[in-house]
XYZ file of C-alpha atoms in Angstrom:
745
model
C 9.402 -17.660 37.775
C 9.789 -21.184 36.397
C 7.519 -21.027 33.330
C 7.184 -18.788 30.294
C 4.227 -18.288 27.949
C 5.760 -17.983 24.513
C 4.331 -16.512 21.283
C 5.242 -18.695 18.303
C 4.962 -17.866 14.570
C 2.211 -20.454 13.999
C -1.444 -19.876 12.995
C -2.811 -21.151 16.322
C -4.573 -19.204 19.060
C -2.859 -18.300 22.303
C 0.640 -18.804 23.692
C 2.540 -22.005 24.529
C 3.998 -22.692 27.973
C 7.621 -23.832 28.420
C 9.745 -24.402 31.493
C 12.753 -22.179 32.112
C 16.022 -24.053 32.791
C 17.636 -23.116 36.115
C 20.603 -21.612 34.235
C 18.440 -18.747 32.857
C 15.980 -18.183 35.705
C 17.656 -14.939 36.770
C 18.216 -13.524 33.280
C 14.949 -14.297 31.466
C 12.621 -11.330 30.744
C 9.359 -10.637 28.971
C 9.969 -9.617 25.346
C 13.093 -11.740 24.867
C 13.464 -14.263 22.043
C 13.847 -17.931 22.894
C 14.421 -21.046 20.829
C 11.858 -23.702 21.727
C 10.849 -27.186 20.517
C 7.420 -27.565 18.931
C 5.672 -30.765 17.954
C 7.784 -33.834 17.307
C 10.853 -32.386 15.614
C 10.371 -28.676 14.935
C 12.019 -25.693 16.543
C 10.849 -22.066 16.482
C 12.115 -18.711 17.649
C 9.421 -17.376 19.974
C 8.832 -14.276 22.098
C 8.252 -14.478 25.846
C 4.860 -12.890 26.570
C 4.539 -13.745 30.261
C 6.557 -15.256 33.138
C 4.777 -17.215 35.892
C 4.881 -20.171 38.303
C 1.736 -21.994 37.152
C 2.677 -25.439 35.890
C 0.242 -26.761 33.258
C -1.488 -29.924 34.490
C -2.721 -31.448 31.259
C 0.516 -31.965 29.314
C 4.252 -32.485 29.714
C 6.028 -29.120 29.624
C 9.154 -28.894 27.459
C 12.238 -26.835 28.272
C 13.325 -23.657 26.496
C 16.335 -24.675 24.376
C 18.119 -21.333 24.110
C 17.814 -17.769 25.365
C 18.653 -15.701 22.285
C 18.860 -12.153 23.693
C 20.477 -10.515 26.674
C 17.769 -7.838 26.594
C 14.160 -7.863 25.288
C 13.631 -7.028 21.620
C 9.954 -6.289 22.277
C 8.766 -3.531 24.613
C 5.726 -3.958 26.906
C 3.735 -1.450 24.801
C 4.352 -3.571 21.699
C 3.065 -6.705 23.398
C -0.092 -4.792 24.337
C -0.511 -3.709 20.699
C 0.030 -7.282 19.441
C -2.607 -8.575 21.832
C -5.099 -5.885 20.792
C -4.583 -6.600 17.071
C -4.972 -10.328 17.700
C -8.185 -9.841 19.670
C -9.842 -7.083 17.643
C -9.035 -8.476 14.190
C -9.713 -12.092 15.269
C -6.290 -13.293 14.221
C -3.974 -15.703 16.082
C -1.237 -13.775 17.859
C 1.313 -15.916 16.006
C 0.144 -14.267 12.772
C 0.659 -10.840 14.381
C 4.185 -11.938 15.331
C 4.886 -12.948 11.694
C 3.646 -9.587 10.386
C 5.354 -7.455 13.014
C 8.927 -8.751 13.186
C 11.482 -8.531 10.355
C 12.431 -11.979 9.055
C 15.953 -11.715 10.495
C 14.559 -11.533 14.031
C 12.351 -14.588 13.497
C 15.167 -16.795 12.210
C 17.368 -18.970 14.372
C 20.521 -17.880 12.529
C 19.754 -14.157 12.525
C 19.946 -12.233 9.263
C 22.341 -11.697 6.392
C 22.502 -8.386 4.572
C 20.824 -8.561 1.172
C 22.505 -7.445 -1.991
C 21.051 -6.072 -5.199
C 22.549 -6.573 -8.650
C 23.609 -3.317 -10.308
C 24.812 -2.850 -13.861
C 27.402 -0.472 -15.340
C 29.640 0.135 -18.334
C 32.908 -1.741 -18.287
C 36.001 0.435 -17.911
C 36.728 0.186 -21.656
C 33.444 1.812 -22.701
C 33.254 4.688 -20.194
C 34.013 7.400 -22.734
C 32.006 8.915 -25.555
C 34.117 7.487 -28.407
C 33.965 3.917 -27.025
C 30.194 4.211 -26.528
C 29.747 5.104 -30.207
C 31.917 2.115 -31.166
C 29.630 -0.110 -29.078
C 26.516 1.363 -30.746
C 27.987 0.673 -34.204
C 28.970 -2.847 -33.185
C 25.387 -3.635 -32.093
C 23.680 -2.505 -35.312
C 23.127 -6.109 -36.377
C 21.678 -7.127 -32.989
C 18.583 -4.884 -32.621
C 17.487 -6.279 -29.234
C 20.934 -5.701 -27.748
C 21.095 -2.260 -29.379
C 17.735 -1.251 -27.864
C 18.776 -2.598 -24.495
C 22.099 -0.734 -24.574
C 20.407 2.497 -25.710
C 17.912 2.221 -22.832
C 20.792 1.602 -20.429
C 22.551 4.789 -21.599
C 19.331 6.811 -21.182
C 18.332 5.419 -17.793
C 21.807 5.704 -16.329
C 22.368 9.201 -17.720
C 25.440 8.223 -19.799
C 23.711 9.656 -22.876
C 24.158 13.052 -21.223
C 27.760 12.439 -20.276
C 27.588 11.309 -16.655
C 26.334 7.923 -15.477
C 24.456 7.153 -12.269
C 23.826 3.811 -10.575
C 21.256 1.528 -12.191
C 19.946 -1.830 -11.017
C 19.626 -4.743 -13.389
C 15.916 -5.004 -12.505
C 15.326 -1.403 -13.603
C 16.792 -2.209 -17.007
C 14.696 -5.393 -17.231
C 11.618 -3.310 -16.317
C 11.967 -1.612 -19.699
C 10.911 -4.874 -21.350
C 14.332 -6.414 -21.989
C 15.111 -10.052 -21.255
C 17.843 -11.363 -18.985
C 19.299 -13.141 -22.018
C 19.754 -9.825 -23.875
C 21.474 -8.231 -20.875
C 23.691 -11.317 -20.477
C 24.802 -11.020 -24.142
C 25.910 -7.406 -23.545
C 27.887 -8.624 -20.529
C 29.502 -11.413 -22.572
C 30.498 -8.843 -25.203
C 32.334 -6.947 -22.461
C 30.209 -3.798 -22.839
C 28.326 -4.044 -19.536
C 29.188 -5.670 -16.237
C 27.261 -6.447 -13.062
C 28.233 -5.823 -9.463
C 26.526 -6.452 -6.123
C 25.548 -3.723 -3.672
C 24.336 -4.313 -0.132
C 20.951 -2.633 -0.030
C 19.234 -1.063 2.910
C 21.688 0.967 4.915
C 20.747 3.076 7.886
C 20.216 6.748 7.210
C 23.374 8.795 7.493
C 21.657 11.948 6.317
C 24.027 14.317 8.087
C 23.364 16.917 10.745
C 19.783 18.063 11.455
C 18.954 21.613 10.344
C 15.983 22.852 12.396
C 16.682 26.346 11.033
C 15.330 25.092 7.692
C 11.826 24.750 9.184
C 9.881 27.359 7.228
C 7.776 30.033 8.877
C 4.111 29.113 8.794
C 1.640 31.317 6.967
C -1.093 32.961 9.114
C -3.589 30.265 8.034
C -1.148 27.453 8.808
C -0.217 29.083 12.119
C -3.884 29.170 13.120
C -4.329 25.482 12.209
C -1.120 24.564 14.080
C -2.335 26.252 17.263
C -5.784 24.696 16.910
C -4.170 21.251 16.686
C -2.191 21.872 19.896
C -5.366 23.077 21.643
C -7.265 20.059 20.367
C -4.615 17.696 21.770
C -5.277 19.107 25.244
C -8.785 17.598 25.099
C -8.606 14.741 22.572
C -6.049 12.035 21.838
C -6.945 12.043 18.120
C -7.362 15.078 15.851
C -8.420 15.177 12.204
C -6.663 17.813 10.064
C -8.933 18.346 7.051
C -6.962 20.479 4.604
C -7.520 20.878 0.869
C -4.795 19.612 -1.466
C -1.672 21.802 -1.424
C -2.794 23.679 1.698
C 0.573 23.122 3.373
C -0.285 20.268 5.754
C 3.272 18.888 5.493
C 4.759 22.130 6.789
C 2.483 21.919 9.812
C 3.612 18.317 10.355
C 7.261 19.432 10.289
C 6.584 22.070 12.971
C 4.788 19.499 15.132
C 7.665 17.014 14.701
C 10.235 19.644 15.682
C 8.162 20.497 18.756
C 8.156 16.840 19.851
C 11.919 16.516 19.277
C 12.530 19.681 21.311
C 10.627 17.998 24.150
C 12.723 14.801 23.740
C 9.908 12.696 22.322
C 9.759 10.502 19.219
C 7.443 10.765 16.217
C 6.008 8.127 13.883
C 4.989 9.487 10.452
C 2.866 6.980 8.518
C 2.215 7.172 4.774
C 0.048 4.782 2.731
C 2.399 4.232 -0.209
C 6.114 3.569 -0.527
C 6.115 5.999 -3.466
C 5.175 8.805 -1.077
C 7.960 8.001 1.372
C 10.483 8.610 -1.421
C 9.390 12.228 -1.900
C 8.723 12.906 1.780
C 12.091 11.413 2.771
C 13.980 14.112 0.847
C 11.885 16.843 2.416
C 12.238 15.590 5.993
C 15.901 14.650 5.646
C 16.835 18.253 4.818
C 15.431 19.321 8.205
C 15.990 16.315 10.488
C 19.129 14.800 8.939
C 20.234 11.574 10.606
C 17.452 11.850 13.170
C 15.162 10.386 10.476
C 14.735 6.644 9.882
C 12.856 5.035 6.985
C 10.955 1.756 7.407
C 8.891 -0.108 4.831
C 8.691 -3.426 2.983
C 10.797 -2.405 -0.043
C 13.820 -2.010 2.239
C 15.949 -5.078 2.747
C 15.411 -7.282 5.759
C 18.923 -6.406 6.926
C 18.042 -2.741 7.148
C 14.748 -3.374 8.885
C 16.529 -5.470 11.521
C 19.126 -2.731 11.960
C 16.434 -0.059 12.378
C 14.580 -2.239 14.899
C 17.778 -2.694 16.906
C 18.608 1.012 16.665
C 15.175 1.889 18.052
C 15.979 -0.261 21.090
C 19.423 1.304 21.534
C 20.444 4.376 23.489
C 20.446 6.457 20.274
C 17.202 5.707 18.440
C 15.812 7.693 15.529
C 13.671 10.605 16.695
C 11.469 10.353 13.597
C 10.417 7.229 11.730
C 8.873 7.661 8.284
C 7.225 4.547 6.941
C 4.327 2.587 5.537
C 1.860 0.627 7.678
C 4.367 -1.949 9.027
C 6.253 0.874 10.814
C 3.508 0.886 13.449
C 5.109 -2.287 14.871
C 8.525 -0.704 15.571
C 9.728 -0.270 19.162
C 9.434 3.321 20.442
C 10.914 4.183 23.812
C 9.260 7.590 24.137
C 6.636 8.085 21.425
C 4.950 11.488 21.595
C 3.045 11.810 18.313
C 1.827 9.689 15.414
C 1.004 11.428 12.118
C -1.185 9.387 9.761
C -0.970 11.272 6.466
C -3.572 10.585 3.750
C -5.528 8.805 6.483
C -8.363 7.949 4.087
C -6.182 5.613 2.027
C -7.214 1.952 1.831
C -3.514 0.969 1.599
C -3.333 1.375 5.386
C -5.465 -1.790 5.678
C -3.615 -5.098 5.432
C -5.586 -7.420 3.157
C -3.604 -10.655 2.939
C -2.240 -12.463 4.823
C -3.440 -12.181 8.423
C -3.632 -10.113 10.539
C -5.990 -7.897 8.495
C -5.255 -4.836 10.622
C -5.711 -1.154 9.809
C -2.569 0.878 10.567
C -4.672 3.952 11.426
C -6.544 2.030 14.131
C -3.334 0.398 15.352
C -1.681 3.832 15.584
C -4.549 5.115 17.710
C -4.149 2.096 20.015
C -0.519 3.088 20.670
C -2.058 5.451 23.209
C -0.265 8.657 22.251
C -1.401 11.782 20.367
C -2.485 10.977 16.806
C -2.957 13.479 13.966
C -4.958 12.243 10.974
C -4.275 14.385 7.905
C -6.143 14.382 4.589
C -7.921 16.438 1.959
C -10.648 13.786 1.656
C -11.404 12.194 5.049
C -12.686 8.660 5.358
C -16.344 8.550 6.347
C -15.450 6.955 9.689
C -12.873 9.599 10.653
C -15.058 12.502 9.521
C -18.025 11.077 11.430
C -15.872 10.696 14.570
C -14.769 14.327 14.202
C -18.326 15.577 13.590
C -19.677 13.714 16.631
C -16.918 14.988 18.941
C -14.952 11.753 19.354
C -11.964 13.309 17.528
C -10.772 16.876 17.454
C -11.275 18.680 14.124
C -9.132 21.323 12.406
C -9.702 22.699 8.903
C -7.466 24.266 6.247
C -9.753 25.574 3.519
C -7.331 27.401 1.225
C -4.232 26.447 -0.687
C -0.820 27.680 0.389
C 0.108 31.126 -0.999
C -3.486 31.666 -2.152
C -3.251 29.473 -5.269
C -6.727 28.534 -6.458
C -7.964 24.960 -6.482
C -7.816 23.504 -9.993
C -10.569 24.128 -12.487
C -12.352 20.839 -13.267
C -13.951 20.502 -16.700
C -16.300 17.533 -17.170
C -16.321 15.848 -20.583
C -19.218 13.602 -21.646
C -17.353 10.830 -23.489
C -20.569 8.906 -24.179
C -21.748 11.736 -26.441
C -18.301 12.091 -28.029
C -18.109 8.362 -28.762
C -21.546 8.487 -30.366
C -20.311 11.300 -32.617
C -17.031 9.391 -33.239
C -14.931 12.272 -31.893
C -12.803 10.264 -29.430
C -9.231 9.234 -30.164
C -9.187 5.933 -28.284
C -9.822 6.905 -24.636
C -8.874 10.575 -25.187
C -11.326 13.421 -25.775
C -10.351 16.270 -28.150
C -10.324 18.699 -25.193
C -7.911 16.556 -23.188
C -5.506 16.119 -26.108
C -5.591 19.853 -26.866
C -4.891 20.887 -23.251
C -2.096 18.331 -22.822
C -0.486 19.487 -26.083
C -0.673 23.160 -24.978
C 0.853 22.307 -21.586
C 3.770 20.423 -23.157
C 4.381 23.258 -25.642
C 4.544 25.718 -22.716
C 7.195 23.547 -21.033
C 4.749 22.368 -18.364
C 3.824 18.846 -17.302
C 0.719 16.673 -17.464
C -0.576 13.609 -15.615
C -2.962 11.001 -17.030
C -4.803 8.812 -14.537
C -6.083 5.333 -15.446
C -6.718 3.019 -12.515
C -5.975 -0.212 -14.374
C -2.540 -1.617 -15.120
C -1.440 -3.830 -18.005
C -2.131 -3.268 -21.696
C -5.794 -4.324 -21.784
C -8.091 -5.814 -19.101
C -9.014 -8.639 -21.479
C -8.828 -9.979 -24.998
C -11.893 -11.348 -26.774
C -12.626 -13.430 -29.872
C -14.712 -11.249 -32.158
C -16.336 -14.303 -33.772
C -17.582 -16.224 -30.720
C -16.959 -13.954 -27.706
C -14.431 -16.281 -26.020
C -12.364 -14.559 -23.302
C -9.237 -16.211 -21.801
C -9.661 -16.854 -18.065
C -7.286 -17.967 -15.329
C -7.270 -21.707 -14.650
C -6.861 -21.068 -10.899
C -9.128 -18.037 -10.413
C -12.548 -16.922 -11.533
C -11.258 -13.889 -13.468
C -10.330 -12.895 -17.000
C -6.646 -12.469 -17.806
C -4.994 -9.102 -18.353
C -2.835 -8.617 -21.431
C 0.673 -7.273 -20.776
C 1.993 -6.388 -24.219
C 5.542 -5.563 -23.137
C 5.981 -9.090 -21.758
C 3.657 -10.492 -24.456
C 1.849 -12.495 -21.802
C -1.575 -12.852 -20.211
C -1.393 -12.356 -16.437
C -3.823 -13.127 -13.620
C -3.783 -10.182 -11.219
C -5.096 -12.406 -8.398
C -2.703 -15.369 -8.306
C 0.078 -14.093 -10.602
C -0.216 -16.992 -13.074
C 1.194 -16.243 -16.536
C -0.108 -17.599 -19.861
C 0.970 -17.297 -23.483
C -1.111 -15.019 -25.698
C -3.153 -17.255 -28.057
C -2.771 -16.785 -31.803
C -6.135 -18.390 -32.610
C -9.302 -18.785 -30.544
C -9.325 -22.248 -28.897
C -13.139 -22.206 -28.866
C -13.893 -21.549 -32.561
C -10.521 -21.464 -34.309
C -10.966 -17.833 -35.353
C -7.946 -15.541 -35.510
C -9.636 -12.183 -34.837
C -8.676 -11.694 -31.196
C -9.187 -8.100 -30.056
C -8.243 -6.213 -26.916
C -10.998 -4.761 -24.724
C -10.472 -1.735 -22.526
C -7.371 0.245 -21.636
C -4.649 -0.344 -19.098
C -1.792 2.040 -18.317
C 0.532 0.186 -20.694
C -1.832 0.753 -23.651
C -2.379 4.377 -22.616
C 1.389 4.828 -22.688
C 1.667 3.263 -26.156
C -1.147 5.470 -27.534
C 0.267 8.625 -25.958
C 3.688 7.932 -27.492
C 2.008 7.827 -30.916
C 0.015 11.029 -30.314
C 2.820 12.996 -28.628
C 6.075 11.591 -30.063
C 7.998 14.553 -28.666
C 6.806 13.942 -25.058
C 9.129 12.434 -22.459
C 6.833 9.837 -20.901
C 7.034 7.733 -17.760
C 4.561 5.268 -16.301
C 3.940 4.526 -12.637
C 2.107 1.336 -11.764
C 2.813 -1.963 -10.035
C 4.661 -3.278 -13.103
C 7.150 -0.397 -13.306
C 7.802 -0.032 -9.553
C 8.855 -3.502 -8.493
C 12.138 -2.257 -7.035
C 12.777 0.472 -4.489
C 14.967 2.385 -6.907
C 12.231 2.377 -9.549
C 9.986 4.542 -7.344
C 12.787 6.986 -6.740
C 13.797 7.211 -10.395
C 10.262 7.804 -11.737
C 9.492 10.462 -9.126
C 12.912 12.091 -9.453
C 12.731 12.193 -13.268
C 9.267 13.761 -13.233
C 10.085 16.145 -10.381
C 13.209 17.421 -12.147
C 11.491 17.745 -15.542
C 13.479 14.954 -17.182
C 10.062 13.509 -18.076
C 7.036 15.703 -18.679
C 4.090 13.333 -19.021
C 3.280 10.839 -16.244
C 0.780 8.025 -16.733
C -0.293 6.056 -13.691
C -2.743 4.174 -11.520
C -3.951 5.218 -8.057
C -0.271 5.420 -7.010
C -0.068 8.907 -8.544
C -3.118 10.170 -6.631
C -1.549 9.914 -3.192
C -0.066 13.202 -2.130
C 2.812 13.504 -4.605
C 3.940 17.108 -5.002
C 5.166 18.332 -8.405
C 5.637 22.020 -9.196
C 5.083 22.138 -12.957
C 1.932 20.019 -13.436
C -0.711 22.187 -15.102
C -3.039 19.536 -16.590
C -4.441 16.330 -15.114
C -6.617 13.952 -17.113
C -8.956 11.449 -15.432
C -9.556 9.139 -18.381
C -12.591 7.205 -17.172
C -14.349 8.035 -13.908
C -17.005 5.372 -14.530
C -14.739 2.412 -13.749
C -14.557 3.713 -10.161
C -18.241 4.668 -9.874
C -19.656 1.360 -11.110
C -17.714 -0.852 -8.695
C -20.124 -3.145 -6.776
C -19.316 -1.924 -3.267
C -21.106 0.357 -0.809
C -17.929 2.449 -0.543
C -17.640 2.951 -4.336
C -18.726 6.615 -4.343
C -16.633 7.426 -1.262
C -13.495 5.893 -2.801
C -14.220 7.400 -6.232
C -14.594 10.892 -4.744
C -11.346 10.504 -2.818
C -9.413 9.272 -5.835
C -10.728 11.936 -8.223
C -10.261 14.745 -5.700
C -6.754 13.585 -4.814
C -5.553 13.152 -8.413
C -7.105 16.550 -9.255
C -5.036 18.037 -6.455
C -1.829 17.248 -8.346
C -2.631 20.109 -10.780
C -1.488 23.700 -10.316
C 0.307 23.311 -7.014
C 2.789 26.131 -7.590
C 2.507 29.394 -9.440
C -0.895 29.222 -11.131
C -4.240 27.478 -11.239
C -4.277 24.004 -12.776
C -6.797 22.301 -15.035
C -8.418 18.875 -14.622
C -10.236 17.139 -17.475
C -12.676 14.630 -15.962
C -13.996 12.188 -18.571
C -17.213 10.295 -17.808
C -20.289 8.779 -19.446
C -22.454 9.951 -16.521
C -21.877 13.703 -16.092
C -25.330 14.067 -14.529
C -24.411 12.085 -11.384
C -24.382 14.245 -8.201
C -20.931 12.885 -7.240
C -19.401 14.400 -10.397
C -20.613 17.856 -9.361
C -19.435 17.235 -5.801
C -15.927 16.549 -7.158
C -16.079 19.640 -9.404
C -17.108 21.862 -6.487
C -14.922 20.128 -3.901
C -18.084 19.622 -1.846
C -17.132 16.837 0.566
C -19.816 17.898 3.038
C -22.576 17.250 0.501
C -21.115 13.810 -0.301
C -20.919 13.010 3.413
C -24.548 13.960 4.044
C -25.886 11.920 1.130
C -23.796 8.858 2.007
C -24.675 9.079 5.715
C -28.390 8.828 4.942
C -27.786 5.666 2.880
C -25.378 4.111 5.362
C -27.744 4.650 8.282
C -30.709 3.204 6.411
C -28.879 0.077 5.213
C -26.760 -0.539 8.347
C -23.256 0.296 7.117
C -20.269 2.104 8.706
C -19.899 4.517 10.395
C -23.191 3.541 12.091
C -22.542 -0.197 12.082
C -19.423 -2.340 12.231
C -18.867 -4.993 9.565
C -17.209 -8.381 9.949
C -16.710 -10.442 6.784
C -16.461 -14.200 7.335
C -14.703 -16.085 4.524
C -14.692 -19.827 3.894
C -12.314 -21.455 1.376
C -11.940 -24.997 0.069
C -10.962 -26.736 -3.167
C -14.357 -28.454 -3.321
C -17.025 -25.935 -4.334
C -19.950 -28.058 -3.117
C -18.294 -28.607 0.270
C -17.575 -24.929 0.850
C -21.194 -24.101 -0.066
C -22.509 -26.651 2.471
C -20.089 -25.387 5.141
C -21.102 -21.771 4.519
C -24.802 -22.631 4.812
C -24.152 -24.497 8.064
C -22.043 -21.698 9.557
C -24.658 -19.131 8.519
C -27.360 -21.189 10.267
C -25.303 -21.414 13.472
C -24.477 -17.688 13.473
C -28.133 -16.726 12.995
C -28.956 -18.514 16.233
C -26.981 -15.811 18.050
C -26.976 -12.834 15.690
C -30.308 -13.225 13.901
C -30.901 -10.843 10.990
C -27.481 -9.263 11.490
C -26.070 -12.132 9.388
C -26.165 -11.792 5.588
C -25.342 -14.617 3.187
C -23.642 -16.874 2.500
C -22.959 -15.635 -0.988
C -20.265 -15.841 -3.627
C -17.966 -12.770 -3.600
C -17.240 -10.915 -6.863
C -14.286 -13.242 -7.477
C -15.453 -16.596 -6.138
C -12.364 -18.709 -6.886
C -8.743 -17.697 -6.239
C -5.679 -19.969 -6.390
C -7.964 -22.985 -7.029
C -9.906 -22.365 -3.810
C -13.669 -21.751 -3.980
C -14.830 -18.940 -1.713
C -18.033 -18.116 0.172
C -18.681 -15.059 2.267
C -20.939 -14.164 5.200
C -21.337 -10.601 6.452
C -22.151 -9.538 10.002
C -23.610 -6.046 10.459
C -23.141 -5.170 14.116
C -24.424 -2.107 15.991
C -21.610 0.043 17.340
C -22.759 -0.581 20.910
C -22.438 -4.377 20.761
C -19.850 -6.009 23.001
C -17.151 -7.198 20.581
C -15.762 -9.675 23.103
C -19.108 -11.514 23.028
C -19.176 -11.346 19.229
C -15.738 -12.957 19.035
C -16.774 -15.633 21.542
C -19.865 -16.621 19.541
C -17.982 -16.598 16.236
C -15.276 -18.849 17.664
C -17.884 -21.170 19.190
C -19.866 -21.488 15.926
C -16.657 -22.213 13.984
C -15.466 -24.718 16.584
C -18.796 -26.606 16.571
C -18.838 -26.768 12.766
C -15.229 -27.952 12.411
C -15.567 -30.794 14.946
C -16.440 -33.305 12.226
C -13.750 -34.738 9.937
C -15.696 -33.528 6.918
C -14.311 -29.994 7.171
C -10.719 -30.732 8.224
C -9.108 -28.800 5.337
C -11.668 -25.957 5.310
C -10.205 -22.483 5.815
C -12.268 -19.984 7.845
C -11.049 -16.454 8.525
C -12.396 -13.024 9.423
C -11.960 -9.523 8.068
C -12.982 -6.971 10.694
C -13.813 -3.481 9.375
C -13.231 -4.549 5.738
C -12.476 -1.968 3.036
């Protein structure tokens, strides 16, 4: 074989052919990394996809510069998966390469272990007397005093024994780097570097710790095994707290006993923190963890370990773990399979980890209390196996859900901000009994917007077509689309008025209000702002799980399968923000979120209570949530979806066009729509402006294809590519971006 087709990390279709120097002809293999020249003066690390003897006739073939591996770093099954993702999701295979490999394997010089900055007391102040001296010394520097007090609390020194704390975790409490630096200059605190992301050395496995299944769980377990004899994919539909995880553990142990590997996928990094502890007790150092919050060094090490003679038997991870090499994969568990977090949004490839897992070709178990419409439909029509768990473990009842009409309460001026009297009373009673409560608000920041009361002016992002969110702790306005940060205005730039008011509630404002109402509560908040580091997830979950905090406020992060023993009350502050979202999946997603967050209540010992606040208590979906009636929701949504040509009866492909010139992108979208209608006819909708029509200074247009499930997708891709190619031939559209989102969520 004298030539190699090489995958390069560039956004271009197909592979690139290079000649193999005679020196490496006998040692080159598919799946190895090679260093190759590209263009005039660039070099890339590529992956060999194919070896052959067909010399290209239309261009001068360049030589491979360096063979970087003695053995392949990519298995044949992974190359097949890459190709499928590239084809199905209409993404260049180079983009799949960029998403799949850790950065250290894409770089010419390998990887360097990352470090994280930790903070601790200097030797002088590591005793109670010295700490009090430091507190007295800081009385005249209130910012430093607050920062030092928070350090003592977070690290546990206020209770006599300190634990490790990262500098970022301290900064997350609203302190500035300057304040922390002053405490270091005073000699009170010091920083030190720690290499983050080490392989799991969790000790010996303890299969004897696998608990005996209850009769109901045992029945479900056996039904799953029977289902796998006939179907590759099985849906486990079990109510919240029905003991699905225990069934997973038994299935994992069964695969290990038969010398096969298991991939356990979770939608959120927060969930892997809690599940890691549970699985590590049983599987010890047979368990590996893989997700984006781990350092690149660790991800490279795990990748290499999976290729070694002693790989992990179980990998627990978020969606990117589907790309890892598995030498003998026997089972994939996709827990909380309904979660939209399994779908990659940006950048390409916009793949769904659930679909990718199914394409791995092994047994797949989809587990959830609230199935996605597509998975439930596949189970109902016999494409997937179906197993149900209808009762909670140990016979605990599902939580009681009380609906509160906040529209009526607001009219009668009985609301305290976003809190109804009933919710405040039940939370207070729970805290007085030594129990815990969760408040759910699916919006981060302090307030979604600020507004001038005199003229109605609302600050908007200069780069995006959205209003700015107020973050009070940082005292900044933030765009949640491009990340741009602005100063909070003192006066209205439109009319000069100084009556600027906040509108709406984010988790930060909820936290501030709750601290005023329940000063005795020990409160923590879980959202994107408070979980920017890996340790932050662990600390928030650990503190709440151990009872160090007793009131948790959060976004959709807290709805995803977290298991806390002492939660007796859950408050859904405003169901309407989910129900009024302009999307055909709004009711499906709202049901899932409300049902999942409700499932956090009363998981051990006794029945929990959920207070569901809404302005529309008469909506059928509210009663479906109250009664846990997923079947009724499914039937009503199916009728709509069938009538209006939506999944699961039709497949959607969103076509996006982006350009800095709004008029040009409009013209291009109209032209592309015209070309597509020549092949697809009425299946093409648009072009139209999406809900947010400008992001990062790029104007956006969107076309939607509604395709019958029986259509040949290869033909669809061919016609899409042809229409795009014809349109982009002219110089007019040279900088136009066109991309596809297949099966959008």
